Short mmCIF file of C-alpha atoms in Angstrom, two decimals:
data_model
loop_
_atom_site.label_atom_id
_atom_site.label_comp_id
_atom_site.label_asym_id
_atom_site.label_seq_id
_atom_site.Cartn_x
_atom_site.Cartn_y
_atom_site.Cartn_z
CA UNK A 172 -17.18 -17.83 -4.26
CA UNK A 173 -14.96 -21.01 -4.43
CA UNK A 174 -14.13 -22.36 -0.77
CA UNK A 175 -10.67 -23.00 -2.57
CA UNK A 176 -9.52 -19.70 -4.05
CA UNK A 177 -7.32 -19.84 -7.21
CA UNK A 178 -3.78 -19.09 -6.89
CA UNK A 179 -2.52 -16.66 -9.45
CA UNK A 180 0.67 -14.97 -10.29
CA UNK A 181 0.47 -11.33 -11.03
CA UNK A 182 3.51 -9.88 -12.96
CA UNK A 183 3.30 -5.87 -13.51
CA UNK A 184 6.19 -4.53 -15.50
CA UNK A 185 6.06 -1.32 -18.24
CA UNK A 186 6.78 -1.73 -21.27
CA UNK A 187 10.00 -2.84 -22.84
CA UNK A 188 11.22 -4.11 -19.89
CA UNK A 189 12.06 -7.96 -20.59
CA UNK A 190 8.95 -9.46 -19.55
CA UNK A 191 8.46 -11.68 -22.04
CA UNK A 192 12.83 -12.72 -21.73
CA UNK A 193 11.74 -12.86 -17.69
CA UNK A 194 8.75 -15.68 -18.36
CA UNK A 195 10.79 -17.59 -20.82
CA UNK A 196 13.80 -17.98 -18.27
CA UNK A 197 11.02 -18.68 -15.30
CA UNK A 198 9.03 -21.34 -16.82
CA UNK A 199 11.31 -22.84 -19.75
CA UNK A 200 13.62 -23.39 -17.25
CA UNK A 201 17.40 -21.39 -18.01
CA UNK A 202 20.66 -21.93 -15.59
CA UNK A 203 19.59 -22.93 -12.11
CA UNK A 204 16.03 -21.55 -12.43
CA UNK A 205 12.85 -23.99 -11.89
CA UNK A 206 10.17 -25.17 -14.53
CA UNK A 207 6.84 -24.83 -13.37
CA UNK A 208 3.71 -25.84 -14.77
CA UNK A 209 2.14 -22.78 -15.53
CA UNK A 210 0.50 -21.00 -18.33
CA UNK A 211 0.57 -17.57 -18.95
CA UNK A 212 -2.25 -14.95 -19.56
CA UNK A 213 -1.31 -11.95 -21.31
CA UNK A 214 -2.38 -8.41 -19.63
CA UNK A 215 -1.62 -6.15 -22.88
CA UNK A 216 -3.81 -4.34 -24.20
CA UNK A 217 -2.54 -4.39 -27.43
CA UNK A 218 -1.74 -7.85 -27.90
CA UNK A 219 -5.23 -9.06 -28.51
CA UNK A 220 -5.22 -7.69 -31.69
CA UNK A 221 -4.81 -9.53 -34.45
CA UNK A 222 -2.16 -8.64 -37.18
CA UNK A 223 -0.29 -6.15 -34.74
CA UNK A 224 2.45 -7.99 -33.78
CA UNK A 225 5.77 -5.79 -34.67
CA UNK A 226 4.38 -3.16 -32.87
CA UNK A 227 3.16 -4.64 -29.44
CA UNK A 228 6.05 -6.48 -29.36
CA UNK A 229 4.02 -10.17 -29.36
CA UNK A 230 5.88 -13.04 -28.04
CA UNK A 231 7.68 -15.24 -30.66
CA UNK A 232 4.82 -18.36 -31.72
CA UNK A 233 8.18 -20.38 -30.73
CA UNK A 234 8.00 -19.18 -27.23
CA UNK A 235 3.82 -19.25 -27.41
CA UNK A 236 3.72 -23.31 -28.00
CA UNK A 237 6.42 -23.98 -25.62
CA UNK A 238 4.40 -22.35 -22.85
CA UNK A 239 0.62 -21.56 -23.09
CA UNK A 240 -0.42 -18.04 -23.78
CA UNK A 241 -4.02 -16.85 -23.87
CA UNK A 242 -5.80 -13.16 -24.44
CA UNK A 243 -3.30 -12.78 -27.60
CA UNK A 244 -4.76 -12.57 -30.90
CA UNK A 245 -8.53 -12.17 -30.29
CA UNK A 246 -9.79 -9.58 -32.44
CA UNK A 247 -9.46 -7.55 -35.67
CA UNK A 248 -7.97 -3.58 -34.88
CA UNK A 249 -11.85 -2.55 -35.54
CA UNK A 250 -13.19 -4.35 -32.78
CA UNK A 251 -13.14 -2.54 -29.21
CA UNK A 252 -11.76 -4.98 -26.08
CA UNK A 253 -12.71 -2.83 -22.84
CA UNK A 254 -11.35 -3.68 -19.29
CA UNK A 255 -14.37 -5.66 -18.90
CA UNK A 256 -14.34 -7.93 -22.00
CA UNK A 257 -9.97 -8.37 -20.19
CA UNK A 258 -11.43 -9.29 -16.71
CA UNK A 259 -14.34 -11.33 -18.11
CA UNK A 260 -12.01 -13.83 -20.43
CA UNK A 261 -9.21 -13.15 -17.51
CA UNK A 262 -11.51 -14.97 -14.88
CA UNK A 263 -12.71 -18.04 -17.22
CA UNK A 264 -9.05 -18.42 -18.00
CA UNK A 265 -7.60 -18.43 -14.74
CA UNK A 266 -10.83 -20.97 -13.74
CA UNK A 267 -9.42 -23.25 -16.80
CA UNK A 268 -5.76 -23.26 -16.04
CA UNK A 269 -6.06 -23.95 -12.76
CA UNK A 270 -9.04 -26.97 -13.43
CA UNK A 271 -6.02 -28.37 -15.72
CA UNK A 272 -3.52 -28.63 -12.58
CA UNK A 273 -1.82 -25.98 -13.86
CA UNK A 274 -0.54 -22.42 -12.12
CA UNK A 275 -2.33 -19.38 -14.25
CA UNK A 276 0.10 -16.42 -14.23
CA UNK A 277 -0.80 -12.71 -15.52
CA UNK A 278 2.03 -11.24 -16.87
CA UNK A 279 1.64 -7.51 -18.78
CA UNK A 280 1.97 -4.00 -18.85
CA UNK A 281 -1.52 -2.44 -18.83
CA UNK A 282 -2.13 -1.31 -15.13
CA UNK A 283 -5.64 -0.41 -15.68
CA UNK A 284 -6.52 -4.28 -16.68
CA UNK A 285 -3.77 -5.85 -13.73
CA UNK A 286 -5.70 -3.38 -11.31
CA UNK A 287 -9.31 -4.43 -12.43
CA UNK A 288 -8.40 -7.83 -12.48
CA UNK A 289 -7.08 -7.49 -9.01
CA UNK A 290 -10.12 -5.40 -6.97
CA UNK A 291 -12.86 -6.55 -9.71
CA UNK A 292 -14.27 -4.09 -11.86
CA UNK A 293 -16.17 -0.75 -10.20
CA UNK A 294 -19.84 -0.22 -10.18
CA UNK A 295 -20.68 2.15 -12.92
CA UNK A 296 -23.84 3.63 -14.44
CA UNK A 297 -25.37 1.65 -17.60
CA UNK A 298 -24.68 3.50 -21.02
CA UNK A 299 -26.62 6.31 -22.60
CA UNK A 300 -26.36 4.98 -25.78
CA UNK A 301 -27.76 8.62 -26.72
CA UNK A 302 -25.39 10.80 -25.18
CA UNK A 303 -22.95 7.86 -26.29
CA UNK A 304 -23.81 8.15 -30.38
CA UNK A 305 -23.33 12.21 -29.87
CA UNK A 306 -20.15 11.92 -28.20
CA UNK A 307 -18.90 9.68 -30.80
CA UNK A 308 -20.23 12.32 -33.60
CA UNK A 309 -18.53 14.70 -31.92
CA UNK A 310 -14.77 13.18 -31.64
CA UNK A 311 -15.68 12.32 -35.13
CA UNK A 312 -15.61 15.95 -36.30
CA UNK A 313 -13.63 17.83 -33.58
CA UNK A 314 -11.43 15.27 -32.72
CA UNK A 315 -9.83 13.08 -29.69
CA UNK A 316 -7.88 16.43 -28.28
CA UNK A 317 -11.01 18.60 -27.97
CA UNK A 318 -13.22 16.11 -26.23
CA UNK A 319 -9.85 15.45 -23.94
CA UNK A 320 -9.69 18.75 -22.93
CA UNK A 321 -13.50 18.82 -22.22
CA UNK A 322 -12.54 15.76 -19.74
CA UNK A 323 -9.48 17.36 -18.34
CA UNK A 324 -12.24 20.12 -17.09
CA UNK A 325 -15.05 17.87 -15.84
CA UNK A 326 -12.91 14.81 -14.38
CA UNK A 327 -9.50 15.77 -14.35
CA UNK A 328 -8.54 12.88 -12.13
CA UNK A 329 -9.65 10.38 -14.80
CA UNK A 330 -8.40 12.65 -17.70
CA UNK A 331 -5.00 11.84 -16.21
CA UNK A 332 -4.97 8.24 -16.64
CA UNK A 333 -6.37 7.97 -19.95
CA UNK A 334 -4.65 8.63 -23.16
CA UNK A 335 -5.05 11.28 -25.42
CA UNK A 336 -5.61 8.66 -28.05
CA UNK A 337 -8.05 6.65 -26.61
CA UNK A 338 -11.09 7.52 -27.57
CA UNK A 339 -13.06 5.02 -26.55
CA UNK A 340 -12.29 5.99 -22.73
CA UNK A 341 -12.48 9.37 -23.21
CA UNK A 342 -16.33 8.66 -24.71
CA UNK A 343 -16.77 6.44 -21.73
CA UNK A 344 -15.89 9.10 -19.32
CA UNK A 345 -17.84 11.98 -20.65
CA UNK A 346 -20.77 10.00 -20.96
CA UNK A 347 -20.92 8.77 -17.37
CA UNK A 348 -20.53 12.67 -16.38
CA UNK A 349 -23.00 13.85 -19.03
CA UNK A 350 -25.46 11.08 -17.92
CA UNK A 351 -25.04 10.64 -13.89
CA UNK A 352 -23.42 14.69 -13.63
CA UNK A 353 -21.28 12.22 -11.53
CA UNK A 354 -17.35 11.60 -12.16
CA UNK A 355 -16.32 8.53 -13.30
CA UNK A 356 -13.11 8.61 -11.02
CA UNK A 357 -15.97 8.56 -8.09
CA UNK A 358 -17.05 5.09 -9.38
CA UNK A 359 -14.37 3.35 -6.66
CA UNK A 360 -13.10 0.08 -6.80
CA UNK A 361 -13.44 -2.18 -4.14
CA UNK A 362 -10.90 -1.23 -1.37
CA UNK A 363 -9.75 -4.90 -1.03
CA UNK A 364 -8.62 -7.87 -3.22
CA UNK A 365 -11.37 -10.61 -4.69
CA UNK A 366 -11.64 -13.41 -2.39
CA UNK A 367 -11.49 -15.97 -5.02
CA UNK A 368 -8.31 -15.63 -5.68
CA UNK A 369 -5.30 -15.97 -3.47
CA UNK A 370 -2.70 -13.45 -5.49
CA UNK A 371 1.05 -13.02 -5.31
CA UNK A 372 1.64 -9.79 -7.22
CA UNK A 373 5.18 -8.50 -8.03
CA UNK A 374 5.40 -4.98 -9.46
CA UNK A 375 9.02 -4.68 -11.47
CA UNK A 376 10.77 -1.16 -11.44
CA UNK A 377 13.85 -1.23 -14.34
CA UNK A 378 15.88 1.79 -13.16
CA UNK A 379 14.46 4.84 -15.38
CA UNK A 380 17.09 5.59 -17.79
CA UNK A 381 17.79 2.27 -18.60
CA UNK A 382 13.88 1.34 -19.23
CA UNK A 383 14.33 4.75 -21.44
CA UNK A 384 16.97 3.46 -23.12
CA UNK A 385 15.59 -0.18 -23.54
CA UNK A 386 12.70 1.68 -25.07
CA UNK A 387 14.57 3.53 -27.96
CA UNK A 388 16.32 0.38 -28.99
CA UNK A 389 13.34 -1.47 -29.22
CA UNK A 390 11.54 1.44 -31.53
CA UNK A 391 14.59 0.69 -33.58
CA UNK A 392 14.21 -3.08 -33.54
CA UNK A 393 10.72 -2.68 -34.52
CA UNK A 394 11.69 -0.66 -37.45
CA UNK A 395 14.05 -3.06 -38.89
CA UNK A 396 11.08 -5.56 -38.55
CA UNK A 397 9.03 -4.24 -40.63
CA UNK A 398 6.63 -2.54 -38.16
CA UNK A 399 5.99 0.07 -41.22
CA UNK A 400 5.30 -2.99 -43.53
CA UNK A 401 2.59 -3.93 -40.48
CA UNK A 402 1.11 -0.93 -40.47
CA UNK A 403 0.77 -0.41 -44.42
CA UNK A 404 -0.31 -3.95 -44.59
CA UNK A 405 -3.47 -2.72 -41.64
CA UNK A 406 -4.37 0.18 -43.61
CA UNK A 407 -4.71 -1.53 -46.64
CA UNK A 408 -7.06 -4.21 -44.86
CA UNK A 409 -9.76 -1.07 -44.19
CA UNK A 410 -8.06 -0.42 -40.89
CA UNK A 411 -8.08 3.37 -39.98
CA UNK A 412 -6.82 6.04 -37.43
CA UNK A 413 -10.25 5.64 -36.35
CA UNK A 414 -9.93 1.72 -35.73
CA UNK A 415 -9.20 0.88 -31.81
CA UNK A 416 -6.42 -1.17 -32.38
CA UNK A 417 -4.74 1.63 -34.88
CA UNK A 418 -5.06 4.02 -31.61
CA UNK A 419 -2.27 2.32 -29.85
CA UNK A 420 1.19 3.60 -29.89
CA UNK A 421 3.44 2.51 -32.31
CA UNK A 422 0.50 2.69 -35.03
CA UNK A 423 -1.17 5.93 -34.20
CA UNK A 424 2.17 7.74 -35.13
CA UNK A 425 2.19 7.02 -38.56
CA UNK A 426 -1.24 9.07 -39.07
CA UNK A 427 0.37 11.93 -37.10
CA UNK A 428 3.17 12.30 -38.34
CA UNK A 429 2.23 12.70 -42.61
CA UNK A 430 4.16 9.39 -43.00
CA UNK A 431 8.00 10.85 -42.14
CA UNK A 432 10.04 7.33 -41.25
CA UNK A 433 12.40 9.34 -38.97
CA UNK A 434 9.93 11.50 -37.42
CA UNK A 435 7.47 8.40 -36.38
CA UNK A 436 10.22 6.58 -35.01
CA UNK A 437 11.03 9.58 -32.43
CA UNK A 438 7.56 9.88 -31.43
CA UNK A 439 7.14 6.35 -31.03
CA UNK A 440 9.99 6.53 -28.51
CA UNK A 441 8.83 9.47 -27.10
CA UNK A 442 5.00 8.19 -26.64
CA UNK A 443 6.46 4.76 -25.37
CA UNK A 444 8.82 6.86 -22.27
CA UNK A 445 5.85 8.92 -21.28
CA UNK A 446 3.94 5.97 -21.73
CA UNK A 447 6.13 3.78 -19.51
CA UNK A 448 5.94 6.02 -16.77
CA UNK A 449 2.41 6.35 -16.70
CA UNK A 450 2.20 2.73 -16.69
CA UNK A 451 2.28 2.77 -13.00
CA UNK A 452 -0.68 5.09 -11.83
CA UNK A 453 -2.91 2.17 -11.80
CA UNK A 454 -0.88 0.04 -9.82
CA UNK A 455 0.02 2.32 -7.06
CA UNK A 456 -0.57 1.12 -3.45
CA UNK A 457 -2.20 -2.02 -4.28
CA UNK A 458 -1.93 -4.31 -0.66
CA UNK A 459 -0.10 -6.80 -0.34
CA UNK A 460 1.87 -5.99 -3.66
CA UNK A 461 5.48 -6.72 -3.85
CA UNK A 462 7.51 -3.93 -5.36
CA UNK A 463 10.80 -5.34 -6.81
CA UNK A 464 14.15 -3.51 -8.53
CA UNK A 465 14.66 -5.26 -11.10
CA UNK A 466 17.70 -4.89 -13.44
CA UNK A 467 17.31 -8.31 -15.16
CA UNK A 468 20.11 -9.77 -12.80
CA UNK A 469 20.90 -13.14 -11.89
CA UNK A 470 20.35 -12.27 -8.41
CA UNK A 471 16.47 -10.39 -10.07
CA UNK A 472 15.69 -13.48 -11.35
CA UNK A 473 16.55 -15.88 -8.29
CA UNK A 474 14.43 -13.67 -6.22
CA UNK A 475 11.71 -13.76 -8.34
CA UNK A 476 11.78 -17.27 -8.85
CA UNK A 477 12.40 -17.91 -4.93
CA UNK A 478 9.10 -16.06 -4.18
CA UNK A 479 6.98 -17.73 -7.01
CA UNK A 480 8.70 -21.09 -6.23
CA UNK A 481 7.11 -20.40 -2.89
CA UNK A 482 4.30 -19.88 -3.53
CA UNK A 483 3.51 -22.13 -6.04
CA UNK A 484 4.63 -24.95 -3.03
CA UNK A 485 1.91 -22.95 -0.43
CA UNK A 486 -0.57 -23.68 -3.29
CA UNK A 487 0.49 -27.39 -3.62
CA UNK A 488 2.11 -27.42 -7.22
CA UNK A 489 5.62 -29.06 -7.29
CA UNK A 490 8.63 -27.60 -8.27
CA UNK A 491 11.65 -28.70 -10.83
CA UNK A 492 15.01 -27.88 -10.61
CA UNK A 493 16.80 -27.13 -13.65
CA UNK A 494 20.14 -28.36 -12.44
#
């Protein structure tokens, strides 16, 4: 461990609820609010697919070249990213920025990577990669609901946290059980933060209805995007409802739904509300988190600036006034 631990930004928010407008007027610098040298490292699990930009709502290449991102745009929908590969490129990222003078801030949705990141990832058993090619058989020809259920049985606490979709957890999950007769949601993380880094994590609650609300106009945005241009354009590249990347809401849909417009769209928005909800079970009673309202305010934004701005100066990196 470094004698010096990294500073690092954390930035939790659920979907649709202006992250990406919240980093822009942060570190570009809008109205009274400071510039900072600081790069930003995308916690999405979506966004490091390539050619899935409409419908993980990607920040604008505009925005991307005006500040550093990273983990965006790493591999093709057919290629699995796990929590692991996240915290892995996470860690040599954060190392990077910071060798560069420069503050790293992790900024996304996807609780399960922001909480892995945080505690480092758990101790669990090596893969079966017997039981492993039988589970996968079996999803293959009974499908992600009836190896779900199975889980909901065996580990219900993990079951809970993982979507119905996501096949490649629910695999995971069953095969630790199947292999260890152990449940994966017994494989703890640590109970305390890594020492290499020195964290300031802010956790951003929107007000419910209004995140709901944000949500449905988004859906709509996406729409008159092209998001079902995207996804036509994906399936005629080889990519399937089998794919990893295809799993993700706002592509999923359009295998479910026998390709009605106005049906996807309300399942989209109804996946992305439940989603956004349970976008918060990872990040639950994390120490020394700071839990913030946040109704994209003036007042939201000085706050959260005053308490980066803060720290940032504790860490030694200077601050700009935009006057």
């Amino acid at each position: 461990m470094s004698e010096n631990p990294i500073p690092v930004v954390v930035i939790f928010a659920p979907t649709a609820s202006g992250k990406t407008a919240l980093t822009r007027e942060l570190f570009c610098g809008r109205g009274s609010h400071f510039i900072l040298n600081a790069e930003i490292i995308s916690a999405d699990s979506q966004a490091v697919y390539k050619g899935m930009d409409i419908g993980t709502a990607k920040p604008e290449p505009d925005f991307c070249r005006e500040i550093p991102h990273h983990l965006i745009d790493l591999v093709t929908p057919d290629v699995q990213f796990s929590v692991a590969d996240f915290v892995e490129k996470a860690d040599a990222v954060c190392r990077d920025i910071y060798s560069r003078g420069k503050l790293p801030v992790v900024c996304g949705g996807t609780g399960f990577y922001i909480r892995n990141f945080l505690f480092g990832l758990p101790k669990t058993p090596k893969s079966d990669e017997r039981i492993r090619n039988q589970l996968k058989e079996r999803i293959e020809k009974e499908g992600n609901e009836a190896l779900y259920a199975e889980l909901k049985i065996v580990d219900p606490q993990t079951a809970a946290k993982i979507h119905v979709n996501d096949a490649y957890r629910i695999c995971r999950a069953l095969e630790v059980f199947y292999t260890t007769g152990k449940k994966l949601s017994d494989c703890k993380l640590e109970n305390k933060l890594r020492e290499q880094y020195k964290f300031l994590f802010l956790v951003l609650e929107p007000p419910r209805e209004v995140l709901y609300e944000r949500i449905r106009q988004r859906v709509d945005m996406m729409f008159l995007a092209g998001l079902e241009a995207e996804v036509q354009g994906l399936i005629k590249k080889g990519y399937t409802k089998e794919s990893p990347g295809m799993k993700a809401i706002g592509y999923s849909e359009f295998f479910e739904e026998g390709w009605n417009k106005e049906k996807i769209c309300q399942t989209i928005k109804h996946d992305s509300c439940k989603y956004a909800k349970k976008q918060y079970t990872y990040i639950r009673d994390i120490p020394e988190s700071i839990v913030i309202s946040y109704n994209n305010t003036d007042k939201d934004l000085q706050n959260i600036a005053g308490l980066i701005g803060n720290f940032a100066r504790m860490a030694g990196f200077s601050i700009d006034l935009k006057a």
